[in-house]
mmCIF file with all atom_site columns, C-alpha atoms in Angstrom:
data_model
loop_
_atom_site.group_PDB
_atom_site.id
_atom_site.type_symbol
_atom_site.label_atom_id
_atom_site.label_alt_id
_atom_site.label_comp_id
_atom_site.label_asym_id
_atom_site.label_entity_id
_atom_site.label_seq_id
_atom_site.pdbx_PDB_ins_code
_atom_site.Cartn_x
_atom_site.Cartn_y
_atom_site.Cartn_z
_atom_site.occupancy
_atom_site.B_iso_or_equiv
_atom_site.pdbx_formal_charge
_atom_site.auth_seq_id
_atom_site.auth_comp_id
_atom_site.auth_asym_id
_atom_site.auth_atom_id
_atom_site.pdbx_PDB_model_num
ATOM 1  C CA . UNK A 1 1  ? 84.173  95.573  97.055  1.00 71.00 ? 10 UNK A CA 1
ATOM 2  C CA . UNK A 1 2  ? 83.721  99.327  96.608  1.00 76.00 ? 11 UNK A CA 1
ATOM 3  C CA . UNK A 1 3  ? 83.628  99.913  100.333 1.00 83.00 ? 12 UNK A CA 1
ATOM 4  C CA . UNK A 1 4  ? 86.905  98.009  100.770 1.00 88.00 ? 13 UNK A CA 1
ATOM 5  C CA . UNK A 1 5  ? 88.957  99.887  98.157  1.00 91.00 ? 14 UNK A CA 1
ATOM 6  C CA . UNK A 1 6  ? 89.901  103.380 99.309  1.00 91.00 ? 15 UNK A CA 1
ATOM 7  C CA . UNK A 1 7  ? 90.942  104.591 95.813  1.00 93.00 ? 16 UNK A CA 1
ATOM 8  C CA . UNK A 1 8  ? 94.554  103.523 96.320  1.00 94.00 ? 17 UNK A CA 1
ATOM 9  C CA . UNK A 1 9  ? 94.527  100.139 98.092  1.00 94.00 ? 18 UNK A CA 1
ATOM 10 C CA . UNK A 1 10 ? 92.229  97.600  99.757  1.00 91.00 ? 19 UNK A CA 1
ATOM 11 C CA . UNK A 1 11 ? 91.477  97.950  103.428 1.00 88.00 ? 20 UNK A CA 1
ATOM 12 C CA . UNK A 1 12 ? 90.255  95.602  106.152 1.00 83.00 ? 21 UNK A CA 1
ATOM 13 C CA . UNK A 1 13 ? 86.758  96.148  107.437 1.00 81.00 ? 22 UNK A CA 1
ATOM 14 C CA . UNK A 1 14 ? 86.931  96.650  111.171 1.00 82.00 ? 23 UNK A CA 1
ATOM 15 C CA . UNK A 1 15 ? 84.757  94.325  113.217 1.00 84.00 ? 24 UNK A CA 1
ATOM 16 C CA . UNK A 1 16 ? 83.320  96.361  116.079 1.00 86.00 ? 25 UNK A CA 1
ATOM 17 C CA . UNK A 1 17 ? 83.975  93.613  118.653 1.00 89.00 ? 26 UNK A CA 1
ATOM 18 C CA . UNK A 1 18 ? 87.666  93.548  117.574 1.00 83.00 ? 27 UNK A CA 1
ATOM 19 C CA . UNK A 1 19 ? 88.271  97.229  116.799 1.00 78.00 ? 28 UNK A CA 1
ATOM 20 C CA . UNK A 1 20 ? 91.702  97.239  118.459 1.00 79.00 ? 29 UNK A CA 1
ATOM 21 C CA . UNK A 1 21 ? 93.026  94.154  116.716 1.00 77.00 ? 30 UNK A CA 1
ATOM 22 C CA . UNK A 1 22 ? 96.526  94.400  115.191 1.00 70.00 ? 31 UNK A CA 1
ATOM 23 C CA . UNK A 1 23 ? 96.519  94.807  111.344 1.00 64.00 ? 32 UNK A CA 1
ATOM 24 C CA . UNK A 1 24 ? 92.837  95.808  111.318 1.00 67.00 ? 33 UNK A CA 1
ATOM 25 C CA . UNK A 1 25 ? 91.504  98.872  109.575 1.00 69.00 ? 34 UNK A CA 1
ATOM 26 C CA . UNK A 1 26 ? 92.785  101.146 106.899 1.00 74.00 ? 35 UNK A CA 1
ATOM 27 C CA . UNK A 1 27 ? 96.517  100.216 106.886 1.00 79.00 ? 36 UNK A CA 1
ATOM 28 C CA . UNK A 1 28 ? 98.147  99.148  103.643 1.00 85.00 ? 37 UNK A CA 1
ATOM 29 C CA . UNK A 1 29 ? 98.868  95.405  104.318 1.00 83.00 ? 38 UNK A CA 1
ATOM 30 C CA . UNK A 1 30 ? 100.218 92.661  102.042 1.00 80.00 ? 39 UNK A CA 1
ATOM 31 C CA . UNK A 1 31 ? 97.190  90.535  102.974 1.00 84.00 ? 40 UNK A CA 1
ATOM 32 C CA . UNK A 1 32 ? 95.050  92.619  100.671 1.00 89.00 ? 41 UNK A CA 1
ATOM 33 C CA . UNK A 1 33 ? 96.301  90.822  97.545  1.00 91.00 ? 42 UNK A CA 1
ATOM 34 C CA . UNK A 1 34 ? 97.242  87.351  98.865  1.00 91.00 ? 43 UNK A CA 1
ATOM 35 C CA . UNK A 1 35 ? 93.919  85.929  97.754  1.00 92.00 ? 44 UNK A CA 1
ATOM 36 C CA . UNK A 1 36 ? 94.554  86.978  94.186  1.00 94.00 ? 45 UNK A CA 1
ATOM 37 C CA . UNK A 1 37 ? 97.988  85.389  94.198  1.00 93.00 ? 46 UNK A CA 1
ATOM 38 C CA . UNK A 1 38 ? 96.491  82.101  95.512  1.00 95.00 ? 47 UNK A CA 1
ATOM 39 C CA . UNK A 1 39 ? 93.749  82.205  92.908  1.00 96.00 ? 48 UNK A CA 1
ATOM 40 C CA . UNK A 1 40 ? 96.357  82.456  90.131  1.00 96.00 ? 49 UNK A CA 1
ATOM 41 C CA . UNK A 1 41 ? 98.372  79.600  91.620  1.00 96.00 ? 50 UNK A CA 1
ATOM 42 C CA . UNK A 1 42 ? 95.256  77.434  91.779  1.00 97.00 ? 51 UNK A CA 1
ATOM 43 C CA . UNK A 1 43 ? 94.302  78.246  88.190  1.00 97.00 ? 52 UNK A CA 1
ATOM 44 C CA . UNK A 1 44 ? 91.207  80.273  89.176  1.00 95.00 ? 53 UNK A CA 1
ATOM 45 C CA . UNK A 1 45 ? 92.143  83.408  87.326  1.00 94.00 ? 54 UNK A CA 1
ATOM 46 C CA . UNK A 1 46 ? 91.323  86.918  88.386  1.00 96.00 ? 55 UNK A CA 1
ATOM 47 C CA . UNK A 1 47 ? 89.153  87.545  91.437  1.00 94.00 ? 56 UNK A CA 1
ATOM 48 C CA . UNK A 1 48 ? 90.110  91.142  92.093  1.00 94.00 ? 57 UNK A CA 1
ATOM 49 C CA . UNK A 1 49 ? 89.940  93.842  89.419  1.00 95.00 ? 58 UNK A CA 1
ATOM 50 C CA . UNK A 1 50 ? 93.269  94.357  87.719  1.00 96.00 ? 59 UNK A CA 1
ATOM 51 C CA . UNK A 1 51 ? 93.400  98.169  87.941  1.00 96.00 ? 60 UNK A CA 1
ATOM 52 C CA . UNK A 1 52 ? 92.778  98.118  91.700  1.00 96.00 ? 61 UNK A CA 1
ATOM 53 C CA . UNK A 1 53 ? 95.194  95.248  92.262  1.00 96.00 ? 62 UNK A CA 1
ATOM 54 C CA . UNK A 1 54 ? 98.009  97.047  90.448  1.00 97.00 ? 63 UNK A CA 1
ATOM 55 C CA . UNK A 1 55 ? 97.270  100.224 92.464  1.00 97.00 ? 64 UNK A CA 1
ATOM 56 C CA . UNK A 1 56 ? 97.351  98.196  95.689  1.00 95.00 ? 65 UNK A CA 1
ATOM 57 C CA . UNK A 1 57 ? 100.698 96.603  94.784  1.00 95.00 ? 66 UNK A CA 1
ATOM 58 C CA . UNK A 1 58 ? 102.209 100.032 94.045  1.00 96.00 ? 67 UNK A CA 1
ATOM 59 C CA . UNK A 1 59 ? 100.875 101.280 97.377  1.00 95.00 ? 68 UNK A CA 1
ATOM 60 C CA . UNK A 1 60 ? 102.412 98.331  99.181  1.00 92.00 ? 69 UNK A CA 1
ATOM 61 C CA . UNK A 1 61 ? 105.854 99.346  97.941  1.00 91.00 ? 70 UNK A CA 1
ATOM 62 C CA . UNK A 1 62 ? 105.208 103.081 98.467  1.00 93.00 ? 71 UNK A CA 1
ATOM 63 C CA . UNK A 1 63 ? 104.036 102.774 102.103 1.00 89.00 ? 72 UNK A CA 1
ATOM 64 C CA . UNK A 1 64 ? 105.809 99.701  103.370 1.00 84.00 ? 73 UNK A CA 1
ATOM 65 C CA . UNK A 1 65 ? 109.381 99.511  101.996 1.00 86.00 ? 74 UNK A CA 1
ATOM 66 C CA . UNK A 1 66 ? 112.121 100.681 104.349 1.00 86.00 ? 75 UNK A CA 1
ATOM 67 C CA . UNK A 1 67 ? 115.882 100.226 104.081 1.00 90.00 ? 76 UNK A CA 1
ATOM 68 C CA . UNK A 1 68 ? 115.996 99.548  107.888 1.00 92.00 ? 77 UNK A CA 1
ATOM 69 C CA . UNK A 1 69 ? 113.009 98.087  109.817 1.00 87.00 ? 78 UNK A CA 1
ATOM 70 C CA . UNK A 1 70 ? 114.621 98.964  113.176 1.00 90.00 ? 79 UNK A CA 1
ATOM 71 C CA . UNK A 1 71 ? 113.014 102.409 113.680 1.00 90.00 ? 80 UNK A CA 1
ATOM 72 C CA . UNK A 1 72 ? 109.613 101.045 112.651 1.00 84.00 ? 81 UNK A CA 1
ATOM 73 C CA . UNK A 1 73 ? 109.826 98.104  115.053 1.00 85.00 ? 82 UNK A CA 1
ATOM 74 C CA . UNK A 1 74 ? 110.891 100.444 117.864 1.00 88.00 ? 83 UNK A CA 1
ATOM 75 C CA . UNK A 1 75 ? 107.778 102.583 117.316 1.00 88.00 ? 84 UNK A CA 1
ATOM 76 C CA . UNK A 1 76 ? 105.333 99.672  116.660 1.00 80.00 ? 85 UNK A CA 1
ATOM 77 C CA . UNK A 1 77 ? 106.270 96.810  118.938 1.00 80.00 ? 86 UNK A CA 1
ATOM 78 C CA . UNK A 1 78 ? 103.228 94.516  118.529 1.00 78.00 ? 87 UNK A CA 1
ATOM 79 C CA . UNK A 1 79 ? 102.977 92.213  115.564 1.00 74.00 ? 88 UNK A CA 1
ATOM 80 C CA . UNK A 1 80 ? 105.060 89.647  113.746 1.00 75.00 ? 89 UNK A CA 1
ATOM 81 C CA . UNK A 1 81 ? 108.749 90.209  112.919 1.00 77.00 ? 90 UNK A CA 1
ATOM 82 C CA . UNK A 1 82 ? 109.638 89.589  109.248 1.00 78.00 ? 91 UNK A CA 1
ATOM 83 C CA . UNK A 1 83 ? 112.992 91.357  109.307 1.00 83.00 ? 92 UNK A CA 1
ATOM 84 C CA . UNK A 1 84 ? 115.458 92.412  112.004 1.00 84.00 ? 93 UNK A CA 1
ATOM 85 C CA . UNK A 1 85 ? 116.771 95.905  112.756 1.00 87.00 ? 94 UNK A CA 1
ATOM 86 C CA . UNK A 1 86 ? 119.417 96.879  110.202 1.00 89.00 ? 95 UNK A CA 1
ATOM 87 C CA . UNK A 1 87 ? 117.692 94.859  107.452 1.00 88.00 ? 96 UNK A CA 1
ATOM 88 C CA . UNK A 1 88 ? 115.434 96.174  104.681 1.00 85.00 ? 97 UNK A CA 1
ATOM 89 C CA . UNK A 1 89 ? 111.814 95.115  104.670 1.00 76.00 ? 98 UNK A CA 1
ATOM 90 C CA . UNK A 1 90 ? 108.480 95.692  103.092 1.00 67.00 ? 99 UNK A CA 1
#
């Protein structure tokens, strides 16, 4: 796990054969803590360290919230749309 936590949030390890894949690499993505959420829902308890998980959640808000996703979507066209221009998003 140490090589996947950059001190602030968890990152995706880049697979050399898919180095240009969308949402791969060091970006701060919501996927980094989905597994922990599912583990709690399934009654499995903690699988990620609490301190790093809290840091990752704070980073998600810090780096991903925007009051208007329009300018972001204009600059980064690939990917899935979760909010439309003029709407807030994280």
